[in-house]
Amino acid sequence: MLLRLLFNEEHNSNKVTLQNETIMIIEPHYPLIEDGRIFFEDNCTNTNSLQLAYDNLSKLIDEINSKLTPESKYLTQVQTVQTDLKSECSRCLNFKRIHGFGSSYNGFRSKSSDIDVVVELEEDGIDNQLIECKRMMERSCLFKLKDVVRGAVVPIITVEHIKTGLDCDISFSVPSINRTDVIWNTGLLKSYSKTYPEIAQAFRFFKHILNFTKFGSVRTGGLSTYGHIILFIYFLTQRRNPRIPLLNITTHRLDPNLSKPKLCAAQIVLDYLKFIACQIDSSKYSADIRTNQNVQRRKQYGSLGRLFIQDPYISKNLGKFMKEQNLYNFKVLCSRLLQYIVINGKPTRLSQLDDWCQDYHNRCKNMATPSLHSKCEPLYQGAANPKKKKVPTATLP
């Protein structure tokens, strides 16, 4: 099985180098190749390598989903938390309703998912009501106060539900700062996960990988889970030959004139790794799932090396915290994981995957990161003098 990189004539200075069982994409003029694509071609008598990768991935995805998918009682527990929270808030707050949002409600949940709710208040004056809610939680017999974040754009109170042990992040919506968009985006993602359950299965595998890195959290310069899901759906809908049709962002439904395609979670994972490694073009286009057309990126979106992930319902860049260097490292991670799965024929067990992720994290943590605009340098020691292999290249017509 041979890994090739095809690219346009105007980008024929780009190469692929194998380093210590690793694919490193050399791109002195970042970002990566426009219209580039990785594909697999059988160059030997063994025609089972790619099929073996699919089989191994399918088993791992099933194992991860059985491990991460909450038990059936989880939804009942979430409802209990929301009911108890409504009861407590009614003592001190003047509110319309409490909305649940995030992974606990949108179908992409896992056992580690906390509960996110937004309390829709009747009046402005969020600071005073935040203090009242904090005092109420300090006296509550149903909840235990864990943290209060007042300086954020959206203040949050984190509590633990004593009966279920689940954490709950409470945010607030007031007439002057309306946050009901979270209801819409939760409904949209829930529709995607119900219409195409393979997407949620594939994403849980990818989320498992992100847990070993800094790319799965805004606090460490990565993306939020919501941002990663939007990017995941963008990949599936914006390809030359889209895997799935877009759902209407108002009705959250599939166009009745379109047929529902058959999906394979393992195929989605491999194609997504290829997409991040060398297809995504953040300098020209925004990751936008409101339309099936490529949306031209605007200059005011900031550095061309950064991702712009358009929130479907408000004017917000979900990728603004992933800096140019982190995006580059994210691409390298996907490229290396792609080779590990396809060329190396691993992992065959979940423990093997975890060991690889932990080893990759440990090696990268203490190494200097290569410059984006210089020749490619190894991300970790031991890859400085790789045994070079010739990789055939070709040009797209």
Coordinates of N, CA and C in Angstrom, one line a residue, residues 74-75 77-83 85 98-110 113-118 168-169 182-183 185-191 193-194:
Y74 N -28.8 7.7 31.7 CA -28.2 9.0 31.7 C -29.2 10.1 31.4
L75 N -30.0 9.9 30.3 CA -31.0 10.9 29.9 C -32.0 11.2 31.1
Q77 N -31.2 10.9 34.2 CA -30.5 11.7 35.2 C -30.4 13.2 34.7
V78 N -30.1 13.4 33.5 CA -30.1 14.8 32.9 C -31.4 15.5 33.2
Q79 N -32.5 14.8 32.9 CA -33.8 15.4 33.2 C -34.0 15.7 34.7
T80 N -33.5 14.8 35.5 CA -33.6 15.1 37.0 C -32.9 16.3 37.4
V81 N -31.7 16.5 36.9 CA -30.8 17.6 37.2 C -31.6 18.9 36.7
Q82 N -32.1 18.9 35.6 CA -32.8 20.1 35.0 C -34.0 20.4 35.9
T83 N -34.8 19.4 36.3 CA -36.0 19.6 37.1 C -35.6 20.2 38.5
L85 N -32.9 21.8 39.2 CA -32.3 23.2 39.0 C -33.5 24.2 38.8
I98 N -35.6 27.3 31.5 CA -34.3 26.8 31.5 C -34.1 25.9 30.3
H99 N -33.1 26.2 29.5 CA -32.8 25.5 28.3 C -31.6 24.6 28.5
G100 N -31.6 23.4 28.1 CA -30.5 22.5 28.0 C -29.8 22.6 26.6
F101 N -28.5 22.6 26.6 CA -27.8 22.6 25.3 C -26.5 21.9 25.4
G102 N -25.8 21.8 24.3 CA -24.5 21.1 24.4 C -24.6 19.6 24.1
S103 N -23.4 18.9 24.4 CA -23.3 17.5 24.0 C -24.3 16.6 24.8
S104 N -24.7 17.0 26.0 CA -25.6 16.2 26.7 C -27.0 16.1 26.1
Y105 N -27.3 17.0 25.1 CA -28.6 17.1 24.5 C -28.5 16.9 23.0
N106 N -27.4 17.0 22.4 CA -27.3 17.0 20.9 C -27.0 15.7 20.2
G107 N -26.8 14.6 21.0 CA -26.6 13.3 20.5 C -25.1 13.0 20.3
F108 N -24.2 13.9 20.6 CA -22.8 13.7 20.6 C -22.2 13.5 22.0
R109 N -23.0 13.1 22.9 CA -22.6 13.0 24.3 C -21.7 11.8 24.6
S110 N -21.0 11.9 25.7 CA -20.2 10.7 26.2 C -20.4 10.7 27.7
S113 N -19.4 13.8 29.5 CA -20.0 15.1 29.2 C -20.7 15.7 30.4
D114 N -20.5 17.0 30.7 CA -21.2 17.6 31.7 C -22.5 18.2 31.1
I115 N -23.3 18.8 32.0 CA -24.6 19.3 31.5 C -24.5 20.8 31.4
D116 N -24.9 21.4 30.3 CA -24.9 22.8 30.1 C -26.3 23.3 30.0
V117 N -26.7 24.3 30.7 CA -28.0 24.9 30.7 C -27.9 26.4 30.6
V118 N -28.8 27.1 30.0 CA -28.9 28.5 30.0 C -30.2 28.9 30.7
C168 N -22.8 20.5 36.3 CA -23.7 21.3 35.5 C -23.2 22.7 35.4
D169 N -23.0 23.2 34.2 CA -22.6 24.6 34.0 C -23.8 25.5 33.7
V182 N -28.1 29.0 21.4 CA -27.7 27.6 21.8 C -28.8 26.6 21.6
I183 N -30.0 27.0 21.7 CA -31.2 26.1 21.5 C -31.2 25.6 20.1
N185 N -28.7 25.7 17.8 CA -27.5 24.9 17.3 C -27.6 23.5 18.0
T186 N -28.1 23.4 19.2 CA -28.3 22.0 19.8 C -29.3 21.2 19.0
G187 N -30.4 21.9 18.6 CA -31.4 21.2 17.8 C -30.9 20.7 16.4
L188 N -30.0 21.6 15.8 CA -29.4 21.2 14.5 C -28.5 20.0 14.6
L189 N -27.6 20.0 15.6 CA -26.7 18.9 15.8 C -27.4 17.6 16.2
K190 N -28.5 17.8 17.0 CA -29.3 16.6 17.4 C -29.9 16.0 16.1
S191 N -30.4 16.8 15.2 CA -30.9 16.3 14.0 C -29.9 15.6 13.1
S193 N -27.2 14.0 14.3 CA -26.9 12.8 14.9 C -28.0 11.7 14.8
K194 N -29.2 12.2 14.7 CA -30.3 11.2 14.6 C -30.5 10.8 13.1

